[in-house]
Coordinates of C-alpha atoms in Angstrom, one line a residue:
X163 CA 5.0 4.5 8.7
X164 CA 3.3 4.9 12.1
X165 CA 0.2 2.8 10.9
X166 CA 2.7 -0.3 9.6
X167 CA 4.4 0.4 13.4
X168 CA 0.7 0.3 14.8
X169 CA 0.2 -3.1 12.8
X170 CA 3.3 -5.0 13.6
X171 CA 2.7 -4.5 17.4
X172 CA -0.9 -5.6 16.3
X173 CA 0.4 -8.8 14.8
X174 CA 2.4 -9.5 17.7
X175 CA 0.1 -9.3 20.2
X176 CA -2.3 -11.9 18.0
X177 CA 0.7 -14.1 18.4
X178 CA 0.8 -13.8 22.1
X179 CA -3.1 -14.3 22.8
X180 CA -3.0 -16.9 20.2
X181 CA -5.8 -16.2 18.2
X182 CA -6.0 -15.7 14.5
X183 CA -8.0 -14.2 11.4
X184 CA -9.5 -16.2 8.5
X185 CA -7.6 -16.2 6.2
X186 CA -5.3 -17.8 3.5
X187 CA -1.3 -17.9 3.8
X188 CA 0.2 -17.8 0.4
X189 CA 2.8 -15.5 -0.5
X190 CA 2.0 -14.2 -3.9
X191 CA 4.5 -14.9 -6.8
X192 CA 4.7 -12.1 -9.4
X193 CA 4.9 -12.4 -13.2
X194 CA 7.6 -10.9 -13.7
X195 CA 7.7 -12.3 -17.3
X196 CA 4.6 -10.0 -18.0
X197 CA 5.9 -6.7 -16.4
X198 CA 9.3 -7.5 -18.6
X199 CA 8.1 -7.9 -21.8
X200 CA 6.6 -5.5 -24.2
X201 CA 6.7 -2.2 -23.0
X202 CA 4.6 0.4 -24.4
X203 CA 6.6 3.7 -24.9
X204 CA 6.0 7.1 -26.5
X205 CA 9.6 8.9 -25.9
X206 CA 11.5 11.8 -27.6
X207 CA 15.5 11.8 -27.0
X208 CA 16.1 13.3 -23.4
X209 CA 18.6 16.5 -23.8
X210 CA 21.8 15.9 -23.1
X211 CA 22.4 19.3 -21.7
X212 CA 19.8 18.8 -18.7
X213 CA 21.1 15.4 -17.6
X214 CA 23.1 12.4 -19.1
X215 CA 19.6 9.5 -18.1
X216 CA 18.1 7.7 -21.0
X217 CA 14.8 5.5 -21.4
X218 CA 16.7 2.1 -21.1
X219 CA 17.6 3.6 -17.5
X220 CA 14.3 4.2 -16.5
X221 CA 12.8 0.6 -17.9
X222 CA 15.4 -1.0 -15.7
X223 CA 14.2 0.7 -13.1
X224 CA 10.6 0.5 -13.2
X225 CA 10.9 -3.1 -14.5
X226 CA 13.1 -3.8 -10.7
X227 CA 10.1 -1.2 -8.7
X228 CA 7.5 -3.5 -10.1
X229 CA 8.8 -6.8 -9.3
X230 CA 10.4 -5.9 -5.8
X231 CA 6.8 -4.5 -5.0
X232 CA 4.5 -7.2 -7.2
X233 CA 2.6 -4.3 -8.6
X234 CA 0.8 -5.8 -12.0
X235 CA 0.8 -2.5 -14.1
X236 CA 2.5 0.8 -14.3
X237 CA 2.6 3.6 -16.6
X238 CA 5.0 6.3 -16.0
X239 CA 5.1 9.7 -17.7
X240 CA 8.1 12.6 -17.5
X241 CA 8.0 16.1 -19.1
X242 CA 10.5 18.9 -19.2
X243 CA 10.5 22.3 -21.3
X244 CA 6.8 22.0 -22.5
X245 CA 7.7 18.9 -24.1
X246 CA 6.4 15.0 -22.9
X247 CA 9.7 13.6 -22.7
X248 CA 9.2 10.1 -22.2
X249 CA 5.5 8.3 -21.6
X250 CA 5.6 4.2 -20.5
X251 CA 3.2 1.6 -19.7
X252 CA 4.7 -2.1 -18.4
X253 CA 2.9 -5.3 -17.4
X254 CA -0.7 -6.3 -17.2
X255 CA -3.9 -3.3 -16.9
X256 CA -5.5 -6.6 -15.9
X257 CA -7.7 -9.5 -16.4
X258 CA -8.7 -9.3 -19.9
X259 CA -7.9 -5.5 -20.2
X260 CA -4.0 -6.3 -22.6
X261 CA -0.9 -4.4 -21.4
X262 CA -0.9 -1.0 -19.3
X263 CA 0.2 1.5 -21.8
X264 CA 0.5 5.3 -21.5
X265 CA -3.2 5.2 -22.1
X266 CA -4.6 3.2 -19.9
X267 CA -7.1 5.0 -17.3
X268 CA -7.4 4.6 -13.6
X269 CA -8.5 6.8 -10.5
X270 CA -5.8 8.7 -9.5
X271 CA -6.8 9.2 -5.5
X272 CA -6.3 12.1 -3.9
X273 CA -4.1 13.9 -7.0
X274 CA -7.3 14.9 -8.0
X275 CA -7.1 17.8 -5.1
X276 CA -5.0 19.5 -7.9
X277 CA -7.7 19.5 -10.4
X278 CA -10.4 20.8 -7.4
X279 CA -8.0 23.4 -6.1
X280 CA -7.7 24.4 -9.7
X281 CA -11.4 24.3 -10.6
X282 CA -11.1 27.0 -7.5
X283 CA -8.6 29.5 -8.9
X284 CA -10.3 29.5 -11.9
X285 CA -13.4 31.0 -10.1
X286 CA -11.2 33.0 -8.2
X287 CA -9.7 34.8 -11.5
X288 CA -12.9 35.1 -12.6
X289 CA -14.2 36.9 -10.0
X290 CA -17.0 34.6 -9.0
X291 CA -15.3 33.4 -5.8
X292 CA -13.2 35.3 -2.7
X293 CA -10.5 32.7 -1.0
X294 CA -11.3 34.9 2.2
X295 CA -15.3 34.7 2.1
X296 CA -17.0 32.1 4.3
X297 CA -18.1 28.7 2.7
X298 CA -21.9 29.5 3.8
X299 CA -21.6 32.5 1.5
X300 CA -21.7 30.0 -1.6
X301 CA -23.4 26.9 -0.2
X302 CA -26.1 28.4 2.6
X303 CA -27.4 25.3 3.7
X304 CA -23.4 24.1 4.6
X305 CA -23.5 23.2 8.1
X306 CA -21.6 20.9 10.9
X307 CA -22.3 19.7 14.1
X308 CA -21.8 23.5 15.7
X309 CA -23.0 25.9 13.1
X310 CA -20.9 28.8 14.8
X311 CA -18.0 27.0 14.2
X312 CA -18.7 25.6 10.8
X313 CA -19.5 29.2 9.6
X314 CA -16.1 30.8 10.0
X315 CA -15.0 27.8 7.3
X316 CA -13.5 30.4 4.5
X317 CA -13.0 29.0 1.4
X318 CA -9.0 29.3 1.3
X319 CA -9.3 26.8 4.8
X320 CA -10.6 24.6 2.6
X321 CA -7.6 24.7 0.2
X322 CA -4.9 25.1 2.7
X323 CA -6.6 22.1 4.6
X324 CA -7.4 24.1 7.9
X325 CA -11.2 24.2 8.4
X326 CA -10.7 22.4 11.6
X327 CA -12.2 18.7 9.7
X328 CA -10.2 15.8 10.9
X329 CA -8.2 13.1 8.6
X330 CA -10.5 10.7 10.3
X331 CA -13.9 12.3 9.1
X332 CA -12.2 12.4 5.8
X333 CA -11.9 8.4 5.6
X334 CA -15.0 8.0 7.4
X335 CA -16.4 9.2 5.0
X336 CA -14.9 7.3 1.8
X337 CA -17.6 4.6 2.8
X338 CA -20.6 7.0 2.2
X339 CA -19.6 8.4 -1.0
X340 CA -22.3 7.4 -2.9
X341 CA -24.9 9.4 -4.2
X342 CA -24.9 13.4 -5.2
X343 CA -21.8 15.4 -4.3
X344 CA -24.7 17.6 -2.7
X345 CA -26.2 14.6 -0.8
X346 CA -23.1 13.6 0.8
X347 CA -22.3 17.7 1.7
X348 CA -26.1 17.1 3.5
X349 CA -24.4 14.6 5.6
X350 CA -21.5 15.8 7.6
X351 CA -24.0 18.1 9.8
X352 CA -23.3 15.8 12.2
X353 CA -19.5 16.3 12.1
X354 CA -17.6 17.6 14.5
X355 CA -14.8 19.8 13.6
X356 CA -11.6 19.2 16.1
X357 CA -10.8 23.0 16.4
X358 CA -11.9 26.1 14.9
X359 CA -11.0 27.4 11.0
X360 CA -7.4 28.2 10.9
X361 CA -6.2 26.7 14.1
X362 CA -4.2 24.5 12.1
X363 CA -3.1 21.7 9.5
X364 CA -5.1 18.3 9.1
X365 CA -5.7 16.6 5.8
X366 CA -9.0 15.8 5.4
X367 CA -10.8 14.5 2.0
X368 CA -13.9 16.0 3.6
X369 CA -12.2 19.8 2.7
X370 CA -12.1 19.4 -1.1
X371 CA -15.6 17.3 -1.5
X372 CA -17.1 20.8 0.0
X373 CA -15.1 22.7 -2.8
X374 CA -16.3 20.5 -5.2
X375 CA -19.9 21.9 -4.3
X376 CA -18.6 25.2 -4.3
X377 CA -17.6 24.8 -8.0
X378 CA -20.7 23.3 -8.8
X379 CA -23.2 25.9 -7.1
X380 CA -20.8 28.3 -8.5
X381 CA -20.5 27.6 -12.3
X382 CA -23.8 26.2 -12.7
X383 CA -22.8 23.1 -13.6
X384 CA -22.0 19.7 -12.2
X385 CA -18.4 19.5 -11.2
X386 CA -17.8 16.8 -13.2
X387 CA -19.0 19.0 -16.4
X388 CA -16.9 21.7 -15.3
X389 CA -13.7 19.7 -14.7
X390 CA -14.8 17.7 -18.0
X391 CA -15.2 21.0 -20.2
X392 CA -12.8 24.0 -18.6
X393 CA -9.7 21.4 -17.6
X394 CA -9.8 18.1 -19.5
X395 CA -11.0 19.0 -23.2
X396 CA -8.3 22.4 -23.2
X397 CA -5.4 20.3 -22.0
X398 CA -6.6 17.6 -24.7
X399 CA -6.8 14.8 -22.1
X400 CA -8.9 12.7 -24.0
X401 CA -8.2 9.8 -22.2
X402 CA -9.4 11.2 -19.1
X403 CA -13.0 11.4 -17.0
X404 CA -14.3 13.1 -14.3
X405 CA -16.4 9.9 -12.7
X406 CA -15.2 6.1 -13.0
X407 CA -18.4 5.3 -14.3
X408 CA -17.9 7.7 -17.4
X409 CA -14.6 6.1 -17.8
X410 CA -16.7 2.4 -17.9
X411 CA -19.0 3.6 -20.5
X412 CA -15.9 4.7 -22.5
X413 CA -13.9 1.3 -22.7
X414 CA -17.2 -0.6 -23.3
X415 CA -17.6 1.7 -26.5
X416 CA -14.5 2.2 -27.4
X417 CA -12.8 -1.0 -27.1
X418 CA -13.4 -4.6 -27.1
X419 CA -11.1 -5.0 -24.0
X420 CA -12.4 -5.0 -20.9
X421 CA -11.9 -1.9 -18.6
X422 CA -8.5 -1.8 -16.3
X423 CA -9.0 -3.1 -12.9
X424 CA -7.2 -1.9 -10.1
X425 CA -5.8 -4.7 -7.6
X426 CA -5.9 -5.3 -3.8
X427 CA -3.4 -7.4 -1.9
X428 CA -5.3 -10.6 -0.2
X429 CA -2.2 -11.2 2.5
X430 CA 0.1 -11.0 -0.1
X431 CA -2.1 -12.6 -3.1
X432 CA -3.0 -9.6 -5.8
X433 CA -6.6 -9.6 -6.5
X434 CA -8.2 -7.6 -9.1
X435 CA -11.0 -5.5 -7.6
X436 CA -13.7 -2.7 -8.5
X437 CA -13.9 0.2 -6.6
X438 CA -17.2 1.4 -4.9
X439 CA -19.6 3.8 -5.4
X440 CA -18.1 7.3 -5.2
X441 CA -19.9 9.6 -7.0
X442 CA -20.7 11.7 -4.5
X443 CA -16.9 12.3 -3.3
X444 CA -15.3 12.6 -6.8
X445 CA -13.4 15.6 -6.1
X446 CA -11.5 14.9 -3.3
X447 CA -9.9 11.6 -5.0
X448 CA -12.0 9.7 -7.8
X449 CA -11.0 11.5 -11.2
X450 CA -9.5 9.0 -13.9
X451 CA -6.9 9.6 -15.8
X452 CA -3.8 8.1 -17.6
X453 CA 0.4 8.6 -17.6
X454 CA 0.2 10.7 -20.8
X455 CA -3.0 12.6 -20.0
X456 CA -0.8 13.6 -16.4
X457 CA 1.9 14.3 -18.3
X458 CA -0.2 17.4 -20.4
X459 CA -1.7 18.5 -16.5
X460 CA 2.1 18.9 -15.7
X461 CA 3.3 21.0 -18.8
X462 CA 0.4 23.4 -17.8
X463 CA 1.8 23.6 -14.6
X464 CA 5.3 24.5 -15.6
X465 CA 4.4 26.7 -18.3
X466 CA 2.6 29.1 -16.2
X467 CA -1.1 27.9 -16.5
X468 CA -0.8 27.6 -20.6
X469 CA -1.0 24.7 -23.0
X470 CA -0.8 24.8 -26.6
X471 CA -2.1 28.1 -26.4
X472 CA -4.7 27.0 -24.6
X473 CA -4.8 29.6 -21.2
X474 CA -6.4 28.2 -17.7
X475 CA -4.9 30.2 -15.3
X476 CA -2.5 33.4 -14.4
X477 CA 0.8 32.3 -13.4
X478 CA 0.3 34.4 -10.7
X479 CA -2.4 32.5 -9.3
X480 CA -0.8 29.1 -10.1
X481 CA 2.0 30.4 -8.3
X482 CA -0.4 30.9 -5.1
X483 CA -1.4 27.1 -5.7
X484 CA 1.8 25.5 -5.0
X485 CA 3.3 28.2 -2.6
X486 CA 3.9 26.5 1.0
X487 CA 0.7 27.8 3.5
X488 CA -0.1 25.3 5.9
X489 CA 2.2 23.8 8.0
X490 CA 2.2 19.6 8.2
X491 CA 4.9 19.1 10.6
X492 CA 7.4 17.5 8.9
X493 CA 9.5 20.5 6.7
X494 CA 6.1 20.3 4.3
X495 CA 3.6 22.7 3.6
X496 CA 0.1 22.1 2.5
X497 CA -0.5 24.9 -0.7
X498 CA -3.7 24.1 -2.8
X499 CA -3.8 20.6 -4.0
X500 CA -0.3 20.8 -3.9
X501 CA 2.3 19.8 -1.2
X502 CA 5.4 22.1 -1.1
X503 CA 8.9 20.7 0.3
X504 CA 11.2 23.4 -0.4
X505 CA 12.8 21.7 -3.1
X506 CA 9.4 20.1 -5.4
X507 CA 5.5 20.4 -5.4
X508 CA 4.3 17.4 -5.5
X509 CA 1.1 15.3 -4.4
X510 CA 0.1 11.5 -4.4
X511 CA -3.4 9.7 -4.1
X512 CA -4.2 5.8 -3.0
X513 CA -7.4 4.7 -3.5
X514 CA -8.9 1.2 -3.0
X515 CA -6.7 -0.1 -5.7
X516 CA -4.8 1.9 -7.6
X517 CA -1.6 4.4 -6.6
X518 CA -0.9 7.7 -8.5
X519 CA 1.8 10.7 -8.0
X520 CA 3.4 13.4 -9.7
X521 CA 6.3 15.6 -9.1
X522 CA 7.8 18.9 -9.8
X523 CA 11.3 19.2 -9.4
X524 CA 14.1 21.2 -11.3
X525 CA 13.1 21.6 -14.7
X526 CA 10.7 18.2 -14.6
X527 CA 7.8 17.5 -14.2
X528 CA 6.7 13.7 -12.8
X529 CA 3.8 10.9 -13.0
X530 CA 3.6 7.5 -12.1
X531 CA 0.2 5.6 -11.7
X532 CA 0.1 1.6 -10.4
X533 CA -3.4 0.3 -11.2
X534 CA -2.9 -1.6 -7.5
X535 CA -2.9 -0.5 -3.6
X536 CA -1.4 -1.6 -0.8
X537 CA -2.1 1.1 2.2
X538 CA -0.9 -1.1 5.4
X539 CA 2.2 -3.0 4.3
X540 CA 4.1 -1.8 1.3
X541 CA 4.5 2.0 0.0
X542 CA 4.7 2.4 -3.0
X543 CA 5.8 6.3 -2.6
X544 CA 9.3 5.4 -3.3
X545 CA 9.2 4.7 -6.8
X546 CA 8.9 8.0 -8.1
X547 CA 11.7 9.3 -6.0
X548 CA 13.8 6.6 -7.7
X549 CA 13.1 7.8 -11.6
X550 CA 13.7 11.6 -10.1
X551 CA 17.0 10.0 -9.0
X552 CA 17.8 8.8 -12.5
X553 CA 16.8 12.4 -14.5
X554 CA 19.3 14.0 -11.9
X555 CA 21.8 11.9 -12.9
X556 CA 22.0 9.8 -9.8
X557 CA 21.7 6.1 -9.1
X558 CA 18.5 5.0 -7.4
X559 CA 18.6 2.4 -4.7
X560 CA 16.1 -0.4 -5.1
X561 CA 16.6 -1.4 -1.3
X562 CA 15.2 1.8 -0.4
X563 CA 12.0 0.1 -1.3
X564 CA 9.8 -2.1 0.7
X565 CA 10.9 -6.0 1.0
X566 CA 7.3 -7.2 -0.4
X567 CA 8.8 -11.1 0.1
X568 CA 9.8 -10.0 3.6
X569 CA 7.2 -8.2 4.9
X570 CA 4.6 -10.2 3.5
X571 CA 6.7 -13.6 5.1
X572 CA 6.2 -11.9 8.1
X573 CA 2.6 -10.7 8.2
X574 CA 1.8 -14.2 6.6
X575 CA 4.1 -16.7 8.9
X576 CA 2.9 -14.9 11.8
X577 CA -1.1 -15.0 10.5
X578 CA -0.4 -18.7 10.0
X579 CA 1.2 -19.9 13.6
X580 CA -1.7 -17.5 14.9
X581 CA -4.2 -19.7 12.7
X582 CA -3.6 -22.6 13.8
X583 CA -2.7 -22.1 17.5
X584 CA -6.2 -20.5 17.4
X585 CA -7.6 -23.8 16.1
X586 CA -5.5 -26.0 18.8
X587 CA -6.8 -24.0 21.5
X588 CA -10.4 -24.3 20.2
X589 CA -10.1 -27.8 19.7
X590 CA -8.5 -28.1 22.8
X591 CA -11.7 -26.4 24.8
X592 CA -13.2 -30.1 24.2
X593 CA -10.2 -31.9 26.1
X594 CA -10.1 -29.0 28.7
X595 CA -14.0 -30.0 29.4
X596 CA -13.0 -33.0 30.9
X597 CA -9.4 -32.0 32.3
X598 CA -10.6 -28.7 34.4
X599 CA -10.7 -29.5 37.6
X600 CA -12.5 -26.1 39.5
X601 CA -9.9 -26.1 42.4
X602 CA -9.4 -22.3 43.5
X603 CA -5.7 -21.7 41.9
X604 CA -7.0 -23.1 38.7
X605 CA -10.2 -21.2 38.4
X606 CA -8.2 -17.5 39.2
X607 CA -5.6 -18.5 36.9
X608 CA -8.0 -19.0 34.4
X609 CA -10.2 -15.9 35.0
X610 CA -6.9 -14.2 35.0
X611 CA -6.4 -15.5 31.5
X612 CA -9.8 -14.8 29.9
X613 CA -10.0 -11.4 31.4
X614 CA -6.9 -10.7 29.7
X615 CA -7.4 -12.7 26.2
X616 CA -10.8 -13.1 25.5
X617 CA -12.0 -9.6 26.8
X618 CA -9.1 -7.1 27.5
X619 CA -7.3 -8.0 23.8
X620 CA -10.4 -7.7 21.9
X621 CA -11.7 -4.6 23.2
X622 CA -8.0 -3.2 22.8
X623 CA -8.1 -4.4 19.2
X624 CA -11.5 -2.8 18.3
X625 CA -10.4 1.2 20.2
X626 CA -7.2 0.6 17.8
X627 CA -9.2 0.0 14.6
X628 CA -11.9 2.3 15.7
X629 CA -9.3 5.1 16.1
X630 CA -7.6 4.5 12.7
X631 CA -11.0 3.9 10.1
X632 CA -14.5 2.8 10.4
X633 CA -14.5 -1.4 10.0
X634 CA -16.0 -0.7 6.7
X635 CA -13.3 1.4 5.5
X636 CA -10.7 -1.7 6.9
X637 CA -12.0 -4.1 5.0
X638 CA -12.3 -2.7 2.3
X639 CA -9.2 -1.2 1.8
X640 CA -7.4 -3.8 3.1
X641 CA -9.4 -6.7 3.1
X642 CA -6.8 -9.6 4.3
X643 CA -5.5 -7.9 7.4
X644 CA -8.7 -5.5 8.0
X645 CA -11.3 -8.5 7.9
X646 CA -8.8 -10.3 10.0
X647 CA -9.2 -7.5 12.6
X648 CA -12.5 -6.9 12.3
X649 CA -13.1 -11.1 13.2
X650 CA -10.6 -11.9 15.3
X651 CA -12.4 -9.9 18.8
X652 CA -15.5 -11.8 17.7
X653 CA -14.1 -15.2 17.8
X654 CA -11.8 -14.1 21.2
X655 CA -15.4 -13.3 22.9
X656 CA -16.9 -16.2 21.8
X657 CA -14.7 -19.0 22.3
X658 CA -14.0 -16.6 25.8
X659 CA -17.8 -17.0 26.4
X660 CA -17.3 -20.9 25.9
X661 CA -14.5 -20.9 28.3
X662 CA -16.6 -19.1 30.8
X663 CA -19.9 -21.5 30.5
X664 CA -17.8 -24.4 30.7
X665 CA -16.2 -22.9 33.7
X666 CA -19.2 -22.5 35.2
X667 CA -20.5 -25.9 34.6
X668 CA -17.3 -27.7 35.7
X669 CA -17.8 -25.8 39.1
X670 CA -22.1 -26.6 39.4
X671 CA -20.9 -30.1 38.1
X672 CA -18.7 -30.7 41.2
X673 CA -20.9 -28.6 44.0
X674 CA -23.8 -31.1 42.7
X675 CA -21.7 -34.3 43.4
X676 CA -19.8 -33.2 46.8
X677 CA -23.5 -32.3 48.5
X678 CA -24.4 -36.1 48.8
X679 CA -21.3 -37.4 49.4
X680 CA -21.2 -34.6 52.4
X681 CA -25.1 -36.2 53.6
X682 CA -23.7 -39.7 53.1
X683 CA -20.8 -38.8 55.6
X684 CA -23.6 -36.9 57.9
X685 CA -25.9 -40.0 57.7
X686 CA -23.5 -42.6 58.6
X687 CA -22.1 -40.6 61.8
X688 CA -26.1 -40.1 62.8
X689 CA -26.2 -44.0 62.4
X690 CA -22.9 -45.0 64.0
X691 CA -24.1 -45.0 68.0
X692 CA -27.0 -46.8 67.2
X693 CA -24.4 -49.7 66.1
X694 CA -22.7 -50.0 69.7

């Protein structure tokens, strides 16, 4: 919420200074027909003791979520007693790719902490790892930018996201996630931490990439082997891969589809888009899986680490996972993987394209996974809340979502009057050539103005999208409005450069002409007594 505050007083201020990004104005129109029709769905009856919902109830409701939000495919999965319950797909796993079904694989983000933490625990119940021993006792070559500091890192600050790594490191570093999981641990020794191990809470992805390696140097395998062989293949996620390129290589031998795309929002247009390279930052958010594969994760979950007789971990220890340990400052604590409100564990993850989140409340566990992403203008967190509201026999509130029309008729009419008074006050630079006359109020009036506009505005807009991600994190991950702000200062100090040199020339052009008029004026007063 405070980054859409941030970007509406962005936009407004664009509107003031009347500049404007490149970039198209159309407000996308969603096929609804496609998200109606043909819903894929795996359900047993819901028991009437726990709660009087029933599938028709939650196809309404998702059907509603995905137009309101224009989200092209959803798959949704709910379990309760050991049982899946109720497993959905609706509308379009895109271009080419048929219907999203129950089946249909995407990156989950940052629910994939779950699966790291876990990875964890496991070598904690086996006795090959201490929560309270120091990161540098399993990866000794672990350093950042103060190695006293970064040594006191324990391996449960990792988990409880209190090693002192800032949120902002953390997205950084989603630009330079390719290569090894080891090459990009190599990297961050030139990271500084913003306080000492266990001063306190700040979600970083950088946290669970380093517990990745710690499962890896650990096991002796690559984390995604591990995750593959002690997680996936016991749950009998089948669908399910520890990299996106594994998934790839699955859909082009398995099927003659092609492989579900996630989708970006282009100022309101959905675009289908490929993720980039993250191999080496899998474990803090890349791991691919489906609504029914989720739905298995859950039931071990609720069944005290067991499924189908297959054993992963001690309740005792997955009790320690979701239990409430770090503070976050709003009535939620940070556990291991998991975030604990009081009421639910539960934990959601955005990637370029693609939304995921699960929930465990009361008796049920939760997944929903969007194969699009829209992190600056509309959440899609409230969708899951909504089919909660429905198992609980309540009625959700489709208003409690985001307005997509609205907000993108807003971000878009406001892009658009910024477009073109951008383009009437270039063209107009070519009239104000000729019009400026350099006369002393007009010349501080328009210093005023390009001091203010063209230097003051820009700069402002570059600390503000400095502060919240690297430029190649913005436009990437949202490439209408991120490109928009990454362009927009260059064109403000370039047509505030023009300004300036035609300025300048305007007031050479009229020092040049008043000198001989002044030593025509001198000349003729020299010649006037020799006249009388």
């Amino acid at each position: 919420m405070n980054t859409i505050k941030k970007l509406k007083l962005v936009l407004a201020g664009l509107l003031l200074c009347a500049s404007a990004p490149v970039t198209g104005t159309e407000v996308y129109a969603a096929d609804v027909a496609l998200a109606a029709s043909n819903p894929i769905r795996e359900t047993a009856a819901p028991d009437a003791s726990s709660s009087a919902w029933t599938p028709e109830q939650i196809d309404t409701y998702a059907k509603a979520a995905m137009e309101r939000l224009h989200i092209p495919g959803l798959a949704v999965g709910i379990v309760r007693e050991g049982q899946i319950v109720y497993t959905q797909g609706y509308g379009s796993a895109g271009p080419g790719a048929g219907p999203m079904t129950p089946q249909t694989p995407l990156a989950i983000g940052s629910t994939s902490k779950s699966f790291t933490a876990l990875a964890v625990m496991q070598l904690v119940e086996d006795g090959r790892v201490d929560l309270e021993a120091q990161v540098t006792d399993y990866l000794p070559e672990f350093r950042l930018a103060d190695p006293t500091l970064s040594s006191k890192i324990t391996v449960a600050d990792l988990l409880h996201q209190t090693s002192g790594l800032s949120t902002y490191d953390g997205i950084a570093f989603l630009s330079q996630g390719e290569g090894t999981l080891i090459q990009h641990i190599a990297r961050l020794k030139t990271v500084k931490q913003t306080g000492p191990a266990g001063s306190g809470y700040q979600y970083s992805n950088l946290n669970y990439n380093i517990l990745g390696a710690i499962v890896q140097q650990v096991s002796g395998q690559s984390y995604e082997d591990y995750i593959t062989e002690r997680i996936f293949l016991p749950l009998g996620m089948k669908s399910s891969f520890s990299t996106p390129e594994r998934a790839k290589t699955a859909a082009a031998e398995n099927s003659h589809l092609r492989q579900a795309s996630g989708h970006q929002l282009l100022f309101g247009i959905t675009v289908p888009t490929r993720s980039m390279n993250h191999s080496g930052t899998i474990p803090s958010g890349y791991l691919v899986s489906t609504a029914e594969d989720m739905s298995k994760y859950l039931i071990m979950q609720m069944n005290g680490g067991t499924y189908e007789n297959n054993h992963l971990l001690s309740a005792e220890n997955l009790e320690i996972m979701h239990k409430p340990s770090a503070d976050m400052g709003d009535g939620s604590f940070y556990g291991m993987g998991w975030v604990n409100t009081g009421d639910y564990v539960w934990h959601n993850g955005t990637t370029e394209n693609t939304y995921s989140e699960m929930r465990i409340h009361d008796g049920y566990g939760i997944f929903v996974l969007a194969n699009s992403s829209d992190p600056l203008v509309v959440s899609y967190s409230g969708i899951l809340p909504g089919i909660d509201n429905i198992l609980h026999g309540q009625v959700p509130s489709l208003e409690s979502l985001p307005d997509f029309v609205k907000l993108y008729a807003i971000v878009d009419g406001i892009s658009l009057v910024i477009a073109l008074l951008f383009l009437w006050s270039v063209s107009s630079l070519f009239r104000w050539r000729k019009a400026f006359r350099p006369v002393p109020w007009k010349i501080t009036v328009n210093v005023i103005l390009l001091l203010a506009c063209n230097v003051a505005f820009p700069l402002l807009i570059l600390h503000f999208l400095a502060g919240l991600a690297p430029w190649s994190i913005a436009v990437t991950w949202a490439p209408g409005i991120g490109w928009g702000m990454v362009i927009l200062p260059w064109l403000l100090f370039f047509t505030g450069t023009l300004k300036l040199l035609l300025m300048l020339r305007a007031m050479l052009g009229r020092k040049s002409t008043s000198s001989p008029q002044s030593h025509s004026r001198s000349a003729a007063t020299q010649l006037k007594p020799l006249s009388d």
